[in-house]
PDB file of C-alpha atoms in Angstrom:
ATOM      1  CA  UNK A   1     114.242  57.455  70.952  1.00  0.00           C
ATOM      2  CA  UNK A   2     110.453  58.877  71.562  1.00  0.00           C
ATOM      3  CA  UNK A   3     108.205  61.304  70.641  1.00  0.00           C
ATOM      4  CA  UNK A   4     104.771  61.955  71.991  1.00  0.00           C
ATOM      5  CA  UNK A   5     103.023  62.714  68.507  1.00  0.00           C
ATOM      6  CA  UNK A   6     104.780  60.306  66.189  1.00  0.00           C
ATOM      7  CA  UNK A   7     106.701  57.187  65.963  1.00  0.00           C
ATOM      8  CA  UNK A   8     110.556  57.848  66.201  1.00  0.00           C
ATOM      9  CA  UNK A   9     111.471  55.473  63.160  1.00  0.00           C
ATOM     10  CA  UNK A  10     109.382  57.697  60.700  1.00  0.00           C
ATOM     11  CA  UNK A  11     110.961  60.929  62.011  1.00  0.00           C
ATOM     12  CA  UNK A  12     114.335  62.424  60.554  1.00  0.00           C
ATOM     13  CA  UNK A  13     117.565  63.213  62.165  1.00  0.00           C
ATOM     14  CA  UNK A  14     117.280  66.187  64.580  1.00  0.00           C
ATOM     15  CA  UNK A  15     120.894  66.833  65.129  1.00  0.00           C
ATOM     16  CA  UNK A  16     120.722  69.859  62.898  1.00  0.00           C
ATOM     17  CA  UNK A  17     118.361  71.528  64.874  1.00  0.00           C
ATOM     18  CA  UNK A  18     119.457  74.977  66.495  1.00  0.00           C
ATOM     19  CA  UNK A  19     118.186  73.657  69.906  1.00  0.00           C
ATOM     20  CA  UNK A  20     119.922  70.336  69.527  1.00  0.00           C
ATOM     21  CA  UNK A  21     123.294  72.228  68.467  1.00  0.00           C
ATOM     22  CA  UNK A  22     123.175  74.614  71.247  1.00  0.00           C
ATOM     23  CA  UNK A  23     122.007  71.617  73.945  1.00  0.00           C
ATOM     24  CA  UNK A  24     124.831  69.182  72.386  1.00  0.00           C
ATOM     25  CA  UNK A  25     127.170  72.486  73.171  1.00  0.00           C
ATOM     26  CA  UNK A  26     126.184  71.911  77.026  1.00  0.00           C
ATOM     27  CA  UNK A  27     123.628  74.640  77.176  1.00  0.00           C
ATOM     28  CA  UNK A  28     119.603  74.906  76.983  1.00  0.00           C
ATOM     29  CA  UNK A  29     118.938  75.933  73.618  1.00  0.00           C
ATOM     30  CA  UNK A  30     115.402  77.319  72.102  1.00  0.00           C
ATOM     31  CA  UNK A  31     113.996  77.586  68.600  1.00  0.00           C
ATOM     32  CA  UNK A  32     110.697  78.925  66.940  1.00  0.00           C
ATOM     33  CA  UNK A  33     109.876  77.366  63.547  1.00  0.00           C
ATOM     34  CA  UNK A  34     106.858  75.498  61.735  1.00  0.00           C
ATOM     35  CA  UNK A  35     107.129  72.031  62.244  1.00  0.00           C
ATOM     36  CA  UNK A  36     107.804  69.719  59.434  1.00  0.00           C
ATOM     37  CA  UNK A  37     105.891  66.789  61.193  1.00  0.00           C
ATOM     38  CA  UNK A  38     102.944  68.984  62.366  1.00  0.00           C
ATOM     39  CA  UNK A  39     102.805  71.605  60.212  1.00  0.00           C
ATOM     40  CA  UNK A  40     102.260  73.779  63.309  1.00  0.00           C
ATOM     41  CA  UNK A  41     104.321  76.782  64.723  1.00  0.00           C
ATOM     42  CA  UNK A  42     105.861  75.601  67.749  1.00  0.00           C
ATOM     43  CA  UNK A  43     108.594  76.324  70.314  1.00  0.00           C
ATOM     44  CA  UNK A  44     111.320  74.028  70.927  1.00  0.00           C
ATOM     45  CA  UNK A  45     113.451  74.162  74.329  1.00  0.00           C
ATOM     46  CA  UNK A  46     116.406  71.554  74.468  1.00  0.00           C
ATOM     47  CA  UNK A  47     118.393  70.880  77.945  1.00  0.00           C
ATOM     48  CA  UNK A  48     121.288  68.497  77.586  1.00  0.00           C
ATOM     49  CA  UNK A  49     120.800  65.174  80.093  1.00  0.00           C
ATOM     50  CA  UNK A  50     124.308  64.962  81.788  1.00  0.00           C
ATOM     51  CA  UNK A  51     125.629  61.584  83.710  1.00  0.00           C
ATOM     52  CA  UNK A  52     126.950  61.508  87.234  1.00  0.00           C
ATOM     53  CA  UNK A  53     130.515  62.568  86.118  1.00  0.00           C
ATOM     54  CA  UNK A  54     129.103  65.355  83.583  1.00  0.00           C
ATOM     55  CA  UNK A  55     129.148  64.351  80.098  1.00  0.00           C
ATOM     56  CA  UNK A  56     126.307  64.660  78.042  1.00  0.00           C
ATOM     57  CA  UNK A  57     124.438  61.215  77.393  1.00  0.00           C
ATOM     58  CA  UNK A  58     121.239  62.348  75.575  1.00  0.00           C
ATOM     59  CA  UNK A  59     118.916  65.654  74.813  1.00  0.00           C
ATOM     60  CA  UNK A  60     115.314  66.211  76.275  1.00  0.00           C
ATOM     61  CA  UNK A  61     113.373  68.136  73.803  1.00  0.00           C
ATOM     62  CA  UNK A  62     109.907  69.451  74.192  1.00  0.00           C
ATOM     63  CA  UNK A  63     107.790  71.687  72.264  1.00  0.00           C
ATOM     64  CA  UNK A  64     104.463  73.697  72.564  1.00  0.00           C
ATOM     65  CA  UNK A  65     102.579  75.301  69.941  1.00  0.00           C
ATOM     66  CA  UNK A  66     102.513  79.059  69.707  1.00  0.00           C
ATOM     67  CA  UNK A  67      98.842  79.193  69.895  1.00  0.00           C
ATOM     68  CA  UNK A  68      98.737  77.237  72.930  1.00  0.00           C
ATOM     69  CA  UNK A  69     101.562  79.781  74.313  1.00  0.00           C
ATOM     70  CA  UNK A  70      99.587  82.610  73.582  1.00  0.00           C
ATOM     71  CA  UNK A  71      96.422  81.558  75.029  1.00  0.00           C
ATOM     72  CA  UNK A  72      98.011  81.029  78.113  1.00  0.00           C
ATOM     73  CA  UNK A  73      99.841  84.339  77.892  1.00  0.00           C
ATOM     74  CA  UNK A  74      96.643  85.981  77.222  1.00  0.00           C
ATOM     75  CA  UNK A  75      95.310  84.351  80.195  1.00  0.00           C
ATOM     76  CA  UNK A  76      98.207  85.383  82.601  1.00  0.00           C
ATOM     77  CA  UNK A  77      97.602  88.896  81.032  1.00  0.00           C
ATOM     78  CA  UNK A  78      93.763  88.907  81.980  1.00  0.00           C
ATOM     79  CA  UNK A  79      94.646  87.816  85.653  1.00  0.00           C
ATOM     80  CA  UNK A  80      97.550  90.550  86.036  1.00  0.00           C
ATOM     81  CA  UNK A  81      95.372  93.218  84.771  1.00  0.00           C
ATOM     82  CA  UNK A  82      92.402  91.969  86.965  1.00  0.00           C
ATOM     83  CA  UNK A  83      94.776  92.051  89.817  1.00  0.00           C
ATOM     84  CA  UNK A  84      96.057  95.499  88.486  1.00  0.00           C
ATOM     85  CA  UNK A  85      92.567  97.023  88.714  1.00  0.00           C
ATOM     86  CA  UNK A  86      91.684  95.417  92.196  1.00  0.00           C
ATOM     87  CA  UNK A  87      94.604  97.098  93.411  1.00  0.00           C
ATOM     88  CA  UNK A  88      93.677  99.982  91.804  1.00  0.00           C
ATOM     89  CA  UNK A  89      89.987 100.023  93.315  1.00  0.00           C
ATOM     90  CA  UNK A  90      91.679  98.912  96.820  1.00  0.00           C
ATOM     91  CA  UNK A  91      94.159 101.815  96.070  1.00  0.00           C
ATOM     92  CA  UNK A  92      91.427 104.512  95.504  1.00  0.00           C
ATOM     93  CA  UNK A  93      89.053 103.169  98.312  1.00  0.00           C
ATOM     94  CA  UNK A  94      92.251 103.669 101.147  1.00  0.00           C
ATOM     95  CA  UNK A  95      92.863 107.039  99.266  1.00  0.00           C
ATOM     96  CA  UNK A  96      89.297 107.773  99.858  1.00  0.00           C
ATOM     97  CA  UNK A  97      89.047 106.691 103.493  1.00  0.00           C
ATOM     98  CA  UNK A  98      92.142 108.614 104.109  1.00  0.00           C
ATOM     99  CA  UNK A  99      90.920 111.876 102.500  1.00  0.00           C
ATOM    100  CA  UNK A 100      87.404 111.363 104.609  1.00  0.00           C
ATOM    101  CA  UNK A 101      89.580 111.152 107.649  1.00  0.00           C
ATOM    102  CA  UNK A 102      91.444 114.459 106.907  1.00  0.00           C
ATOM    103  CA  UNK A 103      88.554 116.337 105.657  1.00  0.00           C
ATOM    104  CA  UNK A 104      85.833 115.435 108.100  1.00  0.00           C
ATOM    105  CA  UNK A 105      87.899 117.289 111.241  1.00  0.00           C
ATOM    106  CA  UNK A 106      88.553 120.559 108.887  1.00  0.00           C
ATOM    107  CA  UNK A 107      84.736 120.663 107.893  1.00  0.00           C
ATOM    108  CA  UNK A 108      84.095 120.550 111.102  1.00  0.00           C
ATOM    109  CA  UNK A 109      86.431 123.171 112.357  1.00  0.00           C
ATOM    110  CA  UNK A 110      85.427 125.220 109.233  1.00  0.00           C
ATOM    111  CA  UNK A 111      81.346 125.041 110.639  1.00  0.00           C
ATOM    112  CA  UNK A 112      83.078 126.067 114.025  1.00  0.00           C
ATOM    113  CA  UNK A 113      84.554 128.890 112.957  1.00  0.00           C
ATOM    114  CA  UNK A 114      81.430 129.831 110.773  1.00  0.00           C
ATOM    115  CA  UNK A 115      79.276 129.910 113.931  1.00  0.00           C
ATOM    116  CA  UNK A 116      81.634 131.514 115.883  1.00  0.00           C
ATOM    117  CA  UNK A 117      81.811 134.217 113.094  1.00  0.00           C
ATOM    118  CA  UNK A 118      77.900 133.953 113.094  1.00  0.00           C
ATOM    119  CA  UNK A 119      77.861 134.986 116.819  1.00  0.00           C
ATOM    120  CA  UNK A 120      77.279 131.513 118.537  1.00  0.00           C
ATOM    121  CA  UNK A 121      80.043 132.025 121.283  1.00  0.00           C
ATOM    122  CA  UNK A 122      80.005 128.113 122.484  1.00  0.00           C
ATOM    123  CA  UNK A 123      80.691 126.504 119.143  1.00  0.00           C
ATOM    124  CA  UNK A 124      83.589 124.130 119.994  1.00  0.00           C
ATOM    125  CA  UNK A 125      85.880 121.822 117.324  1.00  0.00           C
ATOM    126  CA  UNK A 126      85.782 118.052 117.759  1.00  0.00           C
ATOM    127  CA  UNK A 127      89.220 117.482 118.381  1.00  0.00           C
ATOM    128  CA  UNK A 128      90.434 115.378 115.742  1.00  0.00           C
ATOM    129  CA  UNK A 129      92.815 112.039 116.172  1.00  0.00           C
ATOM    130  CA  UNK A 130      95.698 113.339 114.189  1.00  0.00           C
ATOM    131  CA  UNK A 131      98.300 115.412 116.446  1.00  0.00           C
ATOM    132  CA  UNK A 132      98.351 118.128 113.651  1.00  0.00           C
ATOM    133  CA  UNK A 133      94.615 118.313 113.270  1.00  0.00           C
ATOM    134  CA  UNK A 134      94.139 118.375 117.509  1.00  0.00           C
ATOM    135  CA  UNK A 135      96.454 121.094 117.322  1.00  0.00           C
ATOM    136  CA  UNK A 136      94.174 123.006 115.182  1.00  0.00           C
ATOM    137  CA  UNK A 137      91.011 122.114 116.664  1.00  0.00           C
ATOM    138  CA  UNK A 138      92.486 123.063 120.575  1.00  0.00           C
ATOM    139  CA  UNK A 139      93.827 126.630 118.834  1.00  0.00           C
ATOM    140  CA  UNK A 140      90.189 127.405 117.545  1.00  0.00           C
ATOM    141  CA  UNK A 141      88.901 126.357 120.774  1.00  0.00           C
ATOM    142  CA  UNK A 142      90.969 128.406 122.817  1.00  0.00           C
ATOM    143  CA  UNK A 143      90.267 131.570 120.301  1.00  0.00           C
ATOM    144  CA  UNK A 144      86.589 130.883 120.808  1.00  0.00           C
ATOM    145  CA  UNK A 145      87.011 130.871 124.777  1.00  0.00           C
ATOM    146  CA  UNK A 146      89.148 133.889 124.531  1.00  0.00           C
ATOM    147  CA  UNK A 147      86.431 135.548 122.460  1.00  0.00           C
ATOM    148  CA  UNK A 148      83.672 134.404 124.557  1.00  0.00           C
ATOM    149  CA  UNK A 149      85.855 135.812 128.000  1.00  0.00           C
ATOM    150  CA  UNK A 150      86.090 139.094 125.804  1.00  0.00           C
ATOM    151  CA  UNK A 151      82.732 139.502 124.982  1.00  0.00           C
ATOM    152  CA  UNK A 152      81.378 138.623 128.642  1.00  0.00           C
ATOM    153  CA  UNK A 153      83.752 141.443 129.913  1.00  0.00           C
ATOM    154  CA  UNK A 154      82.682 143.768 127.376  1.00  0.00           C
ATOM    155  CA  UNK A 155      79.011 142.962 128.065  1.00  0.00           C
ATOM    156  CA  UNK A 156      79.310 143.393 131.615  1.00  0.00           C
ATOM    157  CA  UNK A 157      81.279 146.773 131.489  1.00  0.00           C
ATOM    158  CA  UNK A 158      78.633 148.006 128.920  1.00  0.00           C
ATOM    159  CA  UNK A 159      75.338 147.006 131.222  1.00  0.00           C
ATOM    160  CA  UNK A 160      77.889 148.604 134.342  1.00  0.00           C
ATOM    161  CA  UNK A 161      77.708 151.559 132.213  1.00  0.00           C
ATOM    162  CA  UNK A 162      74.491 151.446 131.158  1.00  0.00           C
ATOM    163  CA  UNK A 163      73.397 151.016 134.713  1.00  0.00           C
ATOM    164  CA  UNK A 164      75.105 154.201 135.554  1.00  0.00           C
ATOM    165  CA  UNK A 165      73.984 156.335 132.494  1.00  0.00           C
ATOM    166  CA  UNK A 166      70.517 155.630 133.048  1.00  0.00           C
ATOM    167  CA  UNK A 167      70.665 156.268 136.978  1.00  0.00           C
ATOM    168  CA  UNK A 168      72.027 159.726 137.030  1.00  0.00           C
ATOM    169  CA  UNK A 169      69.639 162.275 137.955  1.00  0.00           C
ATOM    170  CA  UNK A 170      71.690 165.200 135.742  1.00  0.00           C
ATOM    171  CA  UNK A 171      70.778 165.326 132.341  1.00  0.00           C
ATOM    172  CA  UNK A 172      73.662 163.749 130.332  1.00  0.00           C
ATOM    173  CA  UNK A 173      74.242 163.483 126.707  1.00  0.00           C
ATOM    174  CA  UNK A 174      76.989 161.579 124.661  1.00  0.00           C
ATOM    175  CA  UNK A 175      78.013 163.455 121.495  1.00  0.00           C
ATOM    176  CA  UNK A 176      79.966 161.687 118.515  1.00  0.00           C
ATOM    177  CA  UNK A 177      83.154 163.180 116.506  1.00  0.00           C
ATOM    178  CA  UNK A 178      80.369 164.552 113.801  1.00  0.00           C
ATOM    179  CA  UNK A 179      78.170 166.490 116.047  1.00  0.00           C
ATOM    180  CA  UNK A 180      75.409 164.007 116.405  1.00  0.00           C
ATOM    181  CA  UNK A 181      73.957 163.069 119.741  1.00  0.00           C
ATOM    182  CA  UNK A 182      74.980 159.268 120.050  1.00  0.00           C
ATOM    183  CA  UNK A 183      72.923 158.758 123.600  1.00  0.00           C
ATOM    184  CA  UNK A 184      71.543 160.365 126.317  1.00  0.00           C
ATOM    185  CA  UNK A 185      69.916 159.130 129.768  1.00  0.00           C
ATOM    186  CA  UNK A 186      66.354 159.857 130.841  1.00  0.00           C
ATOM    187  CA  UNK A 187      66.862 162.952 132.595  1.00  0.00           C
ATOM    188  CA  UNK A 188      68.478 164.463 129.540  1.00  0.00           C
TER     189      UNK A 188
END
């Protein structure tokens, strides 16, 4: 009854086309073939048109050139690839931010441990936001406090012993296990 490219009276009978036969059977039909009227490879789609009581009264058929479909698909593929690339970049940025959020407190704790090992007993780790890293920083800080307390106690005891040792009027020598003099007071 109608065609967008040709005058219907110039076209032959289409009832033997695969997409039409399927549509006449009540199902949508498709086919890909070279069009006799345009000379191009086309994708055809035929759909049955039903009346109110369900009887097939006509067939609606549409076609597109494979070139236009390929062009459209390429555009979709480009958009999908671009979306995937942007998604990957977003994921990488989030992964980097998460890694930094975890590594920064660990780095701080490592620096604190190095300062403690070098004798800076006032060094303390910054308490992190995550519960696990906060617990680790708290443990490191408690260890530093205990180490500072022990060193203060040892220093106090050594100073006291040194004061007693140096104020004695008798000569005192401290000898090591190898027989060498380790320490002696002024009187000695």
